[in-house]
Structure formats: C-alpha cells, structure tokens
Amino acid sequence: MNDIQKGKNTAIVAYMTIIGAVIAIFMNQEENKTDFGSFHIRQGLGIFLSFFLLGYFVGYADSWMVSGAFYLFYFILWIYGFLGALQGQKKEIPLLGKFFQNLFKSL
C-alpha cells in the first residue's frame, strides 16, 4: 500500500475542525505514520490555529466587510487544503503553507 492511500484518511480528518486535527495527530503515530498524513496535519492545524489567532484581532475591527473577507479567505484556504487531501495531492495552501510546514515540522 503506498504512502498516499495509507495516509488519506488521516489527511481528510485533519481538516475536520481543530479537534479533527488533534485526532489526526494521534492517527498518524508509530506504524501508521505517513508523509502524506503529516503534510496535511501540518496544513490543517495551521489553518485552524491561525484562524483563531487572527480572528480574535479581526473581531475588534467591528466591520462586516473586514470580517466577511477574513472568513471568505480562510474558507477558501480550507477548501483548497481539503480538496488536496481528497485528491491525494501534497499542495501547500497559498501564502501560509510553507510557513506551516516549517512551523510544525515535528508532527
């Protein structure tokens, strides 16, 4: 069984909320560890953590245009990463993907 097929379930779970990312980390332990699963765990975890961190400050803008643009931006990033996991591709999300890969390289 190749690396992509073995880690595909883990990769998909990594994009299912922050809890899914934590579950995916545990799914990708020891004998089940794959490069593909680790890649998408780093991407999914980065999307969710940066969403909460930046969303806290965007909330103070008190503007529906700023908030709407913020939510749309993160929804597009999430869709991009999730579709990559479904299709079995290791595509970094735009703008932040390389940063997440370096930040969470131990996962």
PDB file of N, CA and C in Angstrom:
ATOM      1  N   MET A   1       0.850  -1.177   0.000  1.00  0.00           N
ATOM      2  CA  MET A   1       0.000   0.000   0.000  1.00  0.00           C
ATOM      3  C   MET A   1       0.896   1.239   0.000  1.00  0.00           C
ATOM      4  N   ASN A   2       0.650   2.153  -0.923  1.00  0.00           N
ATOM      5  CA  ASN A   2       1.522   3.322  -0.993  1.00  0.00           C
ATOM      6  C   ASN A   2       1.198   4.339   0.098  1.00  0.00           C
ATOM      7  N   ASP A   3       2.077   5.311   0.215  1.00  0.00           N
ATOM      8  CA  ASP A   3       2.010   6.314   1.272  1.00  0.00           C
ATOM      9  C   ASP A   3       0.724   7.140   1.215  1.00  0.00           C
ATOM     10  N   ILE A   4       0.287   7.500   0.018  1.00  0.00           N
ATOM     11  CA  ILE A   4      -0.889   8.358  -0.124  1.00  0.00           C
ATOM     12  C   ILE A   4      -2.150   7.625   0.305  1.00  0.00           C
ATOM     13  N   GLN A   5      -2.335   6.409  -0.158  1.00  0.00           N
ATOM     14  CA  GLN A   5      -3.532   5.654   0.211  1.00  0.00           C
ATOM     15  C   GLN A   5      -3.564   5.346   1.709  1.00  0.00           C
ATOM     16  N   LYS A   6      -2.398   5.075   2.274  1.00  0.00           N
ATOM     17  CA  LYS A   6      -2.321   4.747   3.694  1.00  0.00           C
ATOM     18  C   LYS A   6      -2.646   5.963   4.568  1.00  0.00           C
ATOM     19  N   GLY A   7      -2.258   7.165   4.139  1.00  0.00           N
ATOM     20  CA  GLY A   7      -2.457   8.368   4.944  1.00  0.00           C
ATOM     21  C   GLY A   7      -3.643   9.217   4.547  1.00  0.00           C
ATOM     22  N   LYS A   8      -4.442   8.767   3.591  1.00  0.00           N
ATOM     23  CA  LYS A   8      -5.541   9.584   3.080  1.00  0.00           C
ATOM     24  C   LYS A   8      -6.610   9.846   4.142  1.00  0.00           C
ATOM     25  N   ASN A   9      -6.986   8.838   4.916  1.00  0.00           N
ATOM     26  CA  ASN A   9      -7.987   9.050   5.973  1.00  0.00           C
ATOM     27  C   ASN A   9      -7.485  10.039   7.010  1.00  0.00           C
ATOM     28  N   THR A  10      -6.243   9.912   7.385  1.00  0.00           N
ATOM     29  CA  THR A  10      -5.652  10.847   8.343  1.00  0.00           C
ATOM     30  C   THR A  10      -5.664  12.265   7.789  1.00  0.00           C
ATOM     31  N   ALA A  11      -5.322  12.409   6.511  1.00  0.00           N
ATOM     32  CA  ALA A  11      -5.290  13.727   5.877  1.00  0.00           C
ATOM     33  C   ALA A  11      -6.668  14.367   5.844  1.00  0.00           C
ATOM     34  N   ILE A  12      -7.685  13.585   5.560  1.00  0.00           N
ATOM     35  CA  ILE A  12      -9.047  14.123   5.497  1.00  0.00           C
ATOM     36  C   ILE A  12      -9.536  14.523   6.895  1.00  0.00           C
ATOM     37  N   VAL A  13      -9.263  13.705   7.884  1.00  0.00           N
ATOM     38  CA  VAL A  13      -9.676  14.012   9.261  1.00  0.00           C
ATOM     39  C   VAL A  13      -8.981  15.279   9.762  1.00  0.00           C
ATOM     40  N   ALA A  14      -7.773  15.553   9.290  1.00  0.00           N
ATOM     41  CA  ALA A  14      -7.012  16.723   9.745  1.00  0.00           C
ATOM     42  C   ALA A  14      -7.715  18.035   9.428  1.00  0.00           C
ATOM     43  N   TYR A  15      -8.595  18.054   8.454  1.00  0.00           N
ATOM     44  CA  TYR A  15      -9.305  19.280   8.083  1.00  0.00           C
ATOM     45  C   TYR A  15     -10.676  19.399   8.735  1.00  0.00           C
ATOM     46  N   MET A  16     -11.047  18.454   9.591  1.00  0.00           N
ATOM     47  CA  MET A  16     -12.352  18.483  10.246  1.00  0.00           C
ATOM     48  C   MET A  16     -12.241  19.150  11.614  1.00  0.00           C
ATOM     49  N   THR A  17     -12.257  20.428  11.653  1.00  0.00           N
ATOM     50  CA  THR A  17     -12.137  21.274  12.847  1.00  0.00           C
ATOM     51  C   THR A  17     -10.816  21.041  13.577  1.00  0.00           C
ATOM     52  N   ILE A  18     -10.598  21.800  14.599  1.00  0.00           N
ATOM     53  CA  ILE A  18      -9.359  21.694  15.378  1.00  0.00           C
ATOM     54  C   ILE A  18      -9.309  20.344  16.101  1.00  0.00           C
ATOM     55  N   ILE A  19     -10.452  19.828  16.495  1.00  0.00           N
ATOM     56  CA  ILE A  19     -10.500  18.521  17.154  1.00  0.00           C
ATOM     57  C   ILE A  19     -10.092  17.428  16.175  1.00  0.00           C
ATOM     58  N   GLY A  20     -10.520  17.553  14.932  1.00  0.00           N
ATOM     59  CA  GLY A  20     -10.118  16.596  13.905  1.00  0.00           C
ATOM     60  C   GLY A  20      -8.626  16.607  13.671  1.00  0.00           C
ATOM     61  N   ALA A  21      -8.015  17.786  13.736  1.00  0.00           N
ATOM     62  CA  ALA A  21      -6.564  17.883  13.566  1.00  0.00           C
ATOM     63  C   ALA A  21      -5.841  17.164  14.702  1.00  0.00           C
ATOM     64  N   VAL A  22      -6.354  17.296  15.910  1.00  0.00           N
ATOM     65  CA  VAL A  22      -5.740  16.610  17.057  1.00  0.00           C
ATOM     66  C   VAL A  22      -5.933  15.099  16.929  1.00  0.00           C
ATOM     67  N   ILE A  23      -7.109  14.668  16.514  1.00  0.00           N
ATOM     68  CA  ILE A  23      -7.353  13.238  16.307  1.00  0.00           C
ATOM     69  C   ILE A  23      -6.423  12.701  15.222  1.00  0.00           C
ATOM     70  N   ALA A  24      -6.224  13.478  14.153  1.00  0.00           N
ATOM     71  CA  ALA A  24      -5.352  13.051  13.059  1.00  0.00           C
ATOM     72  C   ALA A  24      -3.906  12.894  13.533  1.00  0.00           C
ATOM     73  N   ILE A  25      -3.481  13.730  14.462  1.00  0.00           N
ATOM     74  CA  ILE A  25      -2.129  13.600  15.011  1.00  0.00           C
ATOM     75  C   ILE A  25      -1.974  12.231  15.681  1.00  0.00           C
ATOM     76  N   PHE A  26      -2.996  11.818  16.444  1.00  0.00           N
ATOM     77  CA  PHE A  26      -2.942  10.515  17.098  1.00  0.00           C
ATOM     78  C   PHE A  26      -3.093   9.370  16.103  1.00  0.00           C
ATOM     79  N   MET A  27      -3.829   9.585  15.019  1.00  0.00           N
ATOM     80  CA  MET A  27      -3.969   8.559  13.983  1.00  0.00           C
ATOM     81  C   MET A  27      -2.652   8.334  13.238  1.00  0.00           C
ATOM     82  N   ASN A  28      -1.797   9.349  13.223  1.00  0.00           N
ATOM     83  CA  ASN A  28      -0.559   9.317  12.445  1.00  0.00           C
ATOM     84  C   ASN A  28       0.647   8.991  13.330  1.00  0.00           C
ATOM     85  N   GLN A  29       0.475   8.092  14.264  1.00  0.00           N
ATOM     86  CA  GLN A  29       1.551   7.713  15.176  1.00  0.00           C
ATOM     87  C   GLN A  29       2.170   6.376  14.783  1.00  0.00           C
ATOM     88  N   GLU A  30       3.410   6.189  15.177  1.00  0.00           N
ATOM     89  CA  GLU A  30       4.160   4.932  15.074  1.00  0.00           C
ATOM     90  C   GLU A  30       4.050   4.234  13.724  1.00  0.00           C
ATOM     91  N   GLU A  31       3.440   3.057  13.676  1.00  0.00           N
ATOM     92  CA  GLU A  31       3.431   2.252  12.457  1.00  0.00           C
ATOM     93  C   GLU A  31       2.520   2.814  11.376  1.00  0.00           C
ATOM     94  N   ASN A  32       1.594   3.703  11.730  1.00  0.00           N
ATOM     95  CA  ASN A  32       0.688   4.294  10.754  1.00  0.00           C
ATOM     96  C   ASN A  32       1.187   5.639  10.215  1.00  0.00           C
ATOM     97  N   LYS A  33       2.357   6.074  10.619  1.00  0.00           N
ATOM     98  CA  LYS A  33       2.865   7.391  10.240  1.00  0.00           C
ATOM     99  C   LYS A  33       3.218   7.419   8.752  1.00  0.00           C
ATOM    100  N   THR A  34       2.693   8.441   8.054  1.00  0.00           N
ATOM    101  CA  THR A  34       2.982   8.627   6.634  1.00  0.00           C
ATOM    102  C   THR A  34       3.359  10.070   6.374  1.00  0.00           C
ATOM    103  N   ASP A  35       4.138  10.293   5.351  1.00  0.00           N
ATOM    104  CA  ASP A  35       4.500  11.655   4.937  1.00  0.00           C
ATOM    105  C   ASP A  35       3.271  12.442   4.496  1.00  0.00           C
ATOM    106  N   PHE A  36       2.400  11.772   3.759  1.00  0.00           N
ATOM    107  CA  PHE A  36       1.194  12.420   3.247  1.00  0.00           C
ATOM    108  C   PHE A  36       0.291  12.881   4.393  1.00  0.00           C
ATOM    109  N   GLY A  37       0.090  12.017   5.376  1.00  0.00           N
ATOM    110  CA  GLY A  37      -0.728  12.377   6.530  1.00  0.00           C
ATOM    111  C   GLY A  37      -0.107  13.510   7.325  1.00  0.00           C
ATOM    112  N   SER A  38       1.190  13.452   7.540  1.00  0.00           N
ATOM    113  CA  SER A  38       1.885  14.509   8.278  1.00  0.00           C
ATOM    114  C   SER A  38       1.789  15.847   7.564  1.00  0.00           C
ATOM    115  N   PHE A  39       1.932  15.829   6.249  1.00  0.00           N
ATOM    116  CA  PHE A  39       1.837  17.054   5.458  1.00  0.00           C
ATOM    117  C   PHE A  39       0.487  17.733   5.677  1.00  0.00           C
ATOM    118  N   HIS A  40      -0.586  16.977   5.572  1.00  0.00           N
ATOM    119  CA  HIS A  40      -1.919  17.565   5.702  1.00  0.00           C
ATOM    120  C   HIS A  40      -2.274  17.887   7.150  1.00  0.00           C
ATOM    121  N   ILE A  41      -1.709  17.182   8.099  1.00  0.00           N
ATOM    122  CA  ILE A  41      -1.911  17.560   9.501  1.00  0.00           C
ATOM    123  C   ILE A  41      -1.311  18.936   9.745  1.00  0.00           C
ATOM    124  N   ARG A  42      -0.105  19.163   9.238  1.00  0.00           N
ATOM    125  CA  ARG A  42       0.535  20.474   9.412  1.00  0.00           C
ATOM    126  C   ARG A  42      -0.283  21.579   8.745  1.00  0.00           C
ATOM    127  N   GLN A  43      -0.816  21.314   7.563  1.00  0.00           N
ATOM    128  CA  GLN A  43      -1.616  22.309   6.855  1.00  0.00           C
ATOM    129  C   GLN A  43      -2.933  22.590   7.596  1.00  0.00           C
ATOM    130  N   GLY A  44      -3.641  21.536   7.975  1.00  0.00           N
ATOM    131  CA  GLY A  44      -4.927  21.701   8.658  1.00  0.00           C
ATOM    132  C   GLY A  44      -4.785  22.374  10.010  1.00  0.00           C
ATOM    133  N   LEU A  45      -3.820  21.930  10.785  1.00  0.00           N
ATOM    134  CA  LEU A  45      -3.590  22.523  12.101  1.00  0.00           C
ATOM    135  C   LEU A  45      -3.210  23.997  11.965  1.00  0.00           C
ATOM    136  N   GLY A  46      -2.385  24.312  10.987  1.00  0.00           N
ATOM    137  CA  GLY A  46      -2.005  25.701  10.755  1.00  0.00           C
ATOM    138  C   GLY A  46      -3.180  26.574  10.369  1.00  0.00           C
ATOM    139  N   ILE A  47      -4.060  26.047   9.518  1.00  0.00           N
ATOM    140  CA  ILE A  47      -5.240  26.817   9.119  1.00  0.00           C
ATOM    141  C   ILE A  47      -6.097  27.140  10.335  1.00  0.00           C
ATOM    142  N   PHE A  48      -6.376  26.147  11.160  1.00  0.00           N
ATOM    143  CA  PHE A  48      -7.260  26.369  12.295  1.00  0.00           C
ATOM    144  C   PHE A  48      -6.629  27.264  13.361  1.00  0.00           C
ATOM    145  N   LEU A  49      -5.372  27.055  13.678  1.00  0.00           N
ATOM    146  CA  LEU A  49      -4.738  27.880  14.711  1.00  0.00           C
ATOM    147  C   LEU A  49      -4.601  29.333  14.261  1.00  0.00           C
ATOM    148  N   SER A  50      -4.208  29.546  13.016  1.00  0.00           N
ATOM    149  CA  SER A  50      -4.082  30.928  12.538  1.00  0.00           C
ATOM    150  C   SER A  50      -5.451  31.590  12.420  1.00  0.00           C
ATOM    151  N   PHE A  51      -6.490  30.815  12.081  1.00  0.00           N
ATOM    152  CA  PHE A  51      -7.842  31.361  12.023  1.00  0.00           C
ATOM    153  C   PHE A  51      -8.258  31.901  13.391  1.00  0.00           C
ATOM    154  N   PHE A  52      -8.045  31.110  14.441  1.00  0.00           N
ATOM    155  CA  PHE A  52      -8.433  31.553  15.777  1.00  0.00           C
ATOM    156  C   PHE A  52      -7.567  32.709  16.266  1.00  0.00           C
ATOM    157  N   LEU A  53      -6.280  32.647  15.991  1.00  0.00           N
ATOM    158  CA  LEU A  53      -5.377  33.702  16.441  1.00  0.00           C
ATOM    159  C   LEU A  53      -5.679  35.032  15.751  1.00  0.00           C
ATOM    160  N   LEU A  54      -5.772  35.008  14.432  1.00  0.00           N
ATOM    161  CA  LEU A  54      -6.048  36.239  13.692  1.00  0.00           C
ATOM    162  C   LEU A  54      -7.503  36.675  13.831  1.00  0.00           C
ATOM    163  N   GLY A  55      -8.410  35.725  13.951  1.00  0.00           N
ATOM    164  CA  GLY A  55      -9.830  36.048  14.099  1.00  0.00           C
ATOM    165  C   GLY A  55     -10.117  36.836  15.356  1.00  0.00           C
ATOM    166  N   TYR A  56      -9.347  36.606  16.387  1.00  0.00           N
ATOM    167  CA  TYR A  56      -9.512  37.367  17.628  1.00  0.00           C
ATOM    168  C   TYR A  56      -9.303  38.855  17.369  1.00  0.00           C
ATOM    169  N   PHE A  57      -8.276  39.180  16.588  1.00  0.00           N
ATOM    170  CA  PHE A  57      -7.979  40.583  16.306  1.00  0.00           C
ATOM    171  C   PHE A  57      -8.900  41.167  15.241  1.00  0.00           C
ATOM    172  N   VAL A  58      -9.310  40.364  14.285  1.00  0.00           N
ATOM    173  CA  VAL A  58     -10.230  40.831  13.247  1.00  0.00           C
ATOM    174  C   VAL A  58     -11.585  41.168  13.867  1.00  0.00           C
ATOM    175  N   GLY A  59     -11.957  40.479  14.911  1.00  0.00           N
ATOM    176  CA  GLY A  59     -13.221  40.754  15.594  1.00  0.00           C
ATOM    177  C   GLY A  59     -13.293  42.157  16.158  1.00  0.00           C
ATOM    178  N   TYR A  60     -12.162  42.727  16.480  1.00  0.00           N
ATOM    179  CA  TYR A  60     -12.138  44.089  17.004  1.00  0.00           C
ATOM    180  C   TYR A  60     -12.292  45.137  15.917  1.00  0.00           C
ATOM    181  N   ALA A  61     -12.192  44.757  14.653  1.00  0.00           N
ATOM    182  CA  ALA A  61     -12.351  45.711  13.553  1.00  0.00           C
ATOM    183  C   ALA A  61     -13.776  46.234  13.497  1.00  0.00           C
ATOM    184  N   ASP A  62     -14.744  45.461  13.980  1.00  0.00           N
ATOM    185  CA  ASP A  62     -16.145  45.857  14.035  1.00  0.00           C
ATOM    186  C   ASP A  62     -16.671  46.308  12.674  1.00  0.00           C
ATOM    187  N   SER A  63     -16.289  45.579  11.652  1.00  0.00           N
ATOM    188  CA  SER A  63     -16.730  45.869  10.297  1.00  0.00           C
ATOM    189  C   SER A  63     -17.118  44.568   9.619  1.00  0.00           C
ATOM    190  N   TRP A  64     -18.322  44.509   9.086  1.00  0.00           N
ATOM    191  CA  TRP A  64     -18.752  43.273   8.430  1.00  0.00           C
ATOM    192  C   TRP A  64     -17.951  43.008   7.165  1.00  0.00           C
ATOM    193  N   MET A  65     -17.429  44.048   6.521  1.00  0.00           N
ATOM    194  CA  MET A  65     -16.619  43.839   5.314  1.00  0.00           C
ATOM    195  C   MET A  65     -15.288  43.172   5.656  1.00  0.00           C
ATOM    196  N   VAL A  66     -14.661  43.621   6.713  1.00  0.00           N
ATOM    197  CA  VAL A  66     -13.380  43.033   7.129  1.00  0.00           C
ATOM    198  C   VAL A  66     -13.602  41.596   7.606  1.00  0.00           C
ATOM    199  N   SER A  67     -14.619  41.406   8.436  1.00  0.00           N
ATOM    200  CA  SER A  67     -14.913  40.065   8.937  1.00  0.00           C
ATOM    201  C   SER A  67     -15.312  39.123   7.806  1.00  0.00           C
ATOM    202  N   GLY A  68     -16.141  39.609   6.894  1.00  0.00           N
ATOM    203  CA  GLY A  68     -16.569  38.783   5.769  1.00  0.00           C
ATOM    204  C   GLY A  68     -15.408  38.365   4.884  1.00  0.00           C
ATOM    205  N   ALA A  69     -14.512  39.299   4.601  1.00  0.00           N
ATOM    206  CA  ALA A  69     -13.335  38.991   3.783  1.00  0.00           C
ATOM    207  C   ALA A  69     -12.433  37.983   4.499  1.00  0.00           C
ATOM    208  N   PHE A  70     -12.301  38.148   5.807  1.00  0.00           N
ATOM    209  CA  PHE A  70     -11.487  37.228   6.606  1.00  0.00           C
ATOM    210  C   PHE A  70     -12.054  35.808   6.557  1.00  0.00           C
ATOM    211  N   TYR A  71     -13.358  35.676   6.795  1.00  0.00           N
ATOM    212  CA  TYR A  71     -13.994  34.353   6.754  1.00  0.00           C
ATOM    213  C   TYR A  71     -13.911  33.731   5.366  1.00  0.00           C
ATOM    214  N   LEU A  72     -14.123  34.516   4.345  1.00  0.00           N
ATOM    215  CA  LEU A  72     -14.043  34.006   2.973  1.00  0.00           C
ATOM    216  C   LEU A  72     -12.631  33.525   2.649  1.00  0.00           C
ATOM    217  N   PHE A  73     -11.622  34.300   3.053  1.00  0.00           N
ATOM    218  CA  PHE A  73     -10.235  33.931   2.821  1.00  0.00           C
ATOM    219  C   PHE A  73      -9.910  32.582   3.461  1.00  0.00           C
ATOM    220  N   TYR A  74     -10.293  32.399   4.719  1.00  0.00           N
ATOM    221  CA  TYR A  74      -9.988  31.141   5.401  1.00  0.00           C
ATOM    222  C   TYR A  74     -10.826  29.986   4.890  1.00  0.00           C
ATOM    223  N   PHE A  75     -12.046  30.254   4.444  1.00  0.00           N
ATOM    224  CA  PHE A  75     -12.853  29.189   3.859  1.00  0.00           C
ATOM    225  C   PHE A  75     -12.216  28.695   2.563  1.00  0.00           C
ATOM    226  N   ILE A  76     -11.704  29.612   1.754  1.00  0.00           N
ATOM    227  CA  ILE A  76     -11.032  29.233   0.508  1.00  0.00           C
ATOM    228  C   ILE A  76      -9.764  28.435   0.803  1.00  0.00           C
ATOM    229  N   LEU A  77      -8.987  28.839   1.803  1.00  0.00           N
ATOM    230  CA  LEU A  77      -7.796  28.074   2.186  1.00  0.00           C
ATOM    231  C   LEU A  77      -8.180  26.668   2.640  1.00  0.00           C
ATOM    232  N   TRP A  78      -9.252  26.568   3.426  1.00  0.00           N
ATOM    233  CA  TRP A  78      -9.694  25.272   3.916  1.00  0.00           C
ATOM    234  C   TRP A  78     -10.129  24.375   2.760  1.00  0.00           C
ATOM    235  N   ILE A  79     -10.908  24.919   1.836  1.00  0.00           N
ATOM    236  CA  ILE A  79     -11.363  24.147   0.670  1.00  0.00           C
ATOM    237  C   ILE A  79     -10.170  23.678  -0.152  1.00  0.00           C
ATOM    238  N   TYR A  80      -9.201  24.546  -0.361  1.00  0.00           N
ATOM    239  CA  TYR A  80      -8.003  24.205  -1.136  1.00  0.00           C
ATOM    240  C   TYR A  80      -7.257  23.028  -0.502  1.00  0.00           C
ATOM    241  N   GLY A  81      -7.048  23.092   0.809  1.00  0.00           N
ATOM    242  CA  GLY A  81      -6.350  22.012   1.502  1.00  0.00           C
ATOM    243  C   GLY A  81      -7.155  20.735   1.542  1.00  0.00           C
ATOM    244  N   PHE A  82      -8.453  20.844   1.818  1.00  0.00           N
ATOM    245  CA  PHE A  82      -9.318  19.670   1.901  1.00  0.00           C
ATOM    246  C   PHE A  82      -9.409  18.953   0.565  1.00  0.00           C
ATOM    247  N   LEU A  83      -9.559  19.702  -0.524  1.00  0.00           N
ATOM    248  CA  LEU A  83      -9.617  19.076  -1.847  1.00  0.00           C
ATOM    249  C   LEU A  83      -8.289  18.414  -2.207  1.00  0.00           C
ATOM    250  N   GLY A  84      -7.185  19.002  -1.785  1.00  0.00           N
ATOM    251  CA  GLY A  84      -5.881  18.380  -1.999  1.00  0.00           C
ATOM    252  C   GLY A  84      -5.779  17.046  -1.286  1.00  0.00           C
ATOM    253  N   ALA A  85      -6.322  16.976  -0.063  1.00  0.00           N
ATOM    254  CA  ALA A  85      -6.309  15.713   0.685  1.00  0.00           C
ATOM    255  C   ALA A  85      -7.205  14.680   0.005  1.00  0.00           C
ATOM    256  N   LEU A  86      -8.367  15.099  -0.459  1.00  0.00           N
ATOM    257  CA  LEU A  86      -9.280  14.174  -1.138  1.00  0.00           C
ATOM    258  C   LEU A  86      -8.686  13.629  -2.433  1.00  0.00           C
ATOM    259  N   GLN A  87      -7.959  14.476  -3.152  1.00  0.00           N
ATOM    260  CA  GLN A  87      -7.394  14.078  -4.437  1.00  0.00           C
ATOM    261  C   GLN A  87      -6.047  13.381  -4.303  1.00  0.00           C
ATOM    262  N   GLY A  88      -5.512  13.307  -3.103  1.00  0.00           N
ATOM    263  CA  GLY A  88      -4.229  12.640  -2.893  1.00  0.00           C
ATOM    264  C   GLY A  88      -3.039  13.469  -3.338  1.00  0.00           C
ATOM    265  N   GLN A  89      -3.152  14.784  -3.218  1.00  0.00           N
ATOM    266  CA  GLN A  89      -2.076  15.681  -3.646  1.00  0.00           C
ATOM    267  C   GLN A  89      -1.481  16.389  -2.440  1.00  0.00           C
ATOM    268  N   LYS A  90      -0.191  16.672  -2.535  1.00  0.00           N
ATOM    269  CA  LYS A  90       0.503  17.426  -1.485  1.00  0.00           C
ATOM    270  C   LYS A  90       0.731  18.851  -1.990  1.00  0.00           C
ATOM    271  N   LYS A  91      -0.350  19.634  -2.033  1.00  0.00           N
ATOM    272  CA  LYS A  91      -0.256  21.023  -2.462  1.00  0.00           C
ATOM    273  C   LYS A  91      -0.326  21.914  -1.228  1.00  0.00           C
ATOM    274  N   GLU A  92       0.677  22.769  -1.066  1.00  0.00           N
ATOM    275  CA  GLU A  92       0.654  23.703   0.056  1.00  0.00           C
ATOM    276  C   GLU A  92      -0.414  24.757  -0.187  1.00  0.00           C
ATOM    277  N   ILE A  93      -1.064  25.175   0.895  1.00  0.00           N
ATOM    278  CA  ILE A  93      -2.060  26.216   0.748  1.00  0.00           C
ATOM    279  C   ILE A  93      -1.357  27.526   0.411  1.00  0.00           C
ATOM    280  N   PRO A  94      -2.010  28.384  -0.366  1.00  0.00           N
ATOM    281  CA  PRO A  94      -1.369  29.639  -0.775  1.00  0.00           C
ATOM    282  C   PRO A  94      -1.018  30.519   0.430  1.00  0.00           C
ATOM    283  N   LEU A  95       0.056  31.245   0.291  1.00  0.00           N
ATOM    284  CA  LEU A  95       0.551  32.237   1.249  1.00  0.00           C
ATOM    285  C   LEU A  95       1.128  31.650   2.535  1.00  0.00           C
ATOM    286  N   LEU A  96       0.447  30.735   3.173  1.00  0.00           N
ATOM    287  CA  LEU A  96       0.851  30.279   4.503  1.00  0.00           C
ATOM    288  C   LEU A  96       1.374  28.849   4.555  1.00  0.00           C
ATOM    289  N   GLY A  97       1.215  28.083   3.496  1.00  0.00           N
ATOM    290  CA  GLY A  97       1.546  26.663   3.506  1.00  0.00           C
ATOM    291  C   GLY A  97       2.981  26.355   3.859  1.00  0.00           C
ATOM    292  N   LYS A  98       3.912  27.055   3.261  1.00  0.00           N
ATOM    293  CA  LYS A  98       5.335  26.813   3.538  1.00  0.00           C
ATOM    294  C   LYS A  98       5.670  27.153   4.998  1.00  0.00           C
ATOM    295  N   PHE A  99       5.055  28.213   5.503  1.00  0.00           N
ATOM    296  CA  PHE A  99       5.257  28.606   6.902  1.00  0.00           C
ATOM    297  C   PHE A  99       4.767  27.506   7.849  1.00  0.00           C
ATOM    298  N   PHE A 100       3.581  26.951   7.566  1.00  0.00           N
ATOM    299  CA  PHE A 100       3.037  25.884   8.410  1.00  0.00           C
ATOM    300  C   PHE A 100       3.915  24.637   8.351  1.00  0.00           C
ATOM    301  N   GLN A 101       4.456  24.323   7.188  1.00  0.00           N
ATOM    302  CA  GLN A 101       5.315  23.143   7.055  1.00  0.00           C
ATOM    303  C   GLN A 101       6.585  23.305   7.914  1.00  0.00           C
ATOM    304  N   ASN A 102       7.125  24.506   7.969  1.00  0.00           N
ATOM    305  CA  ASN A 102       8.320  24.754   8.782  1.00  0.00           C
ATOM    306  C   ASN A 102       7.988  24.836  10.270  1.00  0.00           C
ATOM    307  N   LEU A 103       6.854  25.459  10.600  1.00  0.00           N
ATOM    308  CA  LEU A 103       6.492  25.638  11.993  1.00  0.00           C
ATOM    309  C   LEU A 103       6.165  24.320  12.691  1.00  0.00           C
ATOM    310  N   PHE A 104       5.469  23.445  11.998  1.00  0.00           N
ATOM    311  CA  PHE A 104       5.033  22.183  12.596  1.00  0.00           C
ATOM    312  C   PHE A 104       5.808  20.987  12.050  1.00  0.00           C
ATOM    313  N   LYS A 105       7.081  21.162  11.742  1.00  0.00           N
ATOM    314  CA  LYS A 105       7.849  20.086  11.105  1.00  0.00           C
ATOM    315  C   LYS A 105       8.042  18.856  11.987  1.00  0.00           C
ATOM    316  N   SER A 106       7.806  18.976  13.278  1.00  0.00           N
ATOM    317  CA  SER A 106       7.971  17.815  14.157  1.00  0.00           C
ATOM    318  C   SER A 106       6.754  16.880  14.153  1.00  0.00           C
ATOM    319  N   LEU A 107       5.655  17.288  13.536  1.00  0.00           N
ATOM    320  CA  LEU A 107       4.448  16.437  13.511  1.00  0.00           C
ATOM    321  C   LEU A 107       4.538  15.396  12.427  1.00  0.00           C
TER     322      LEU A 107
END
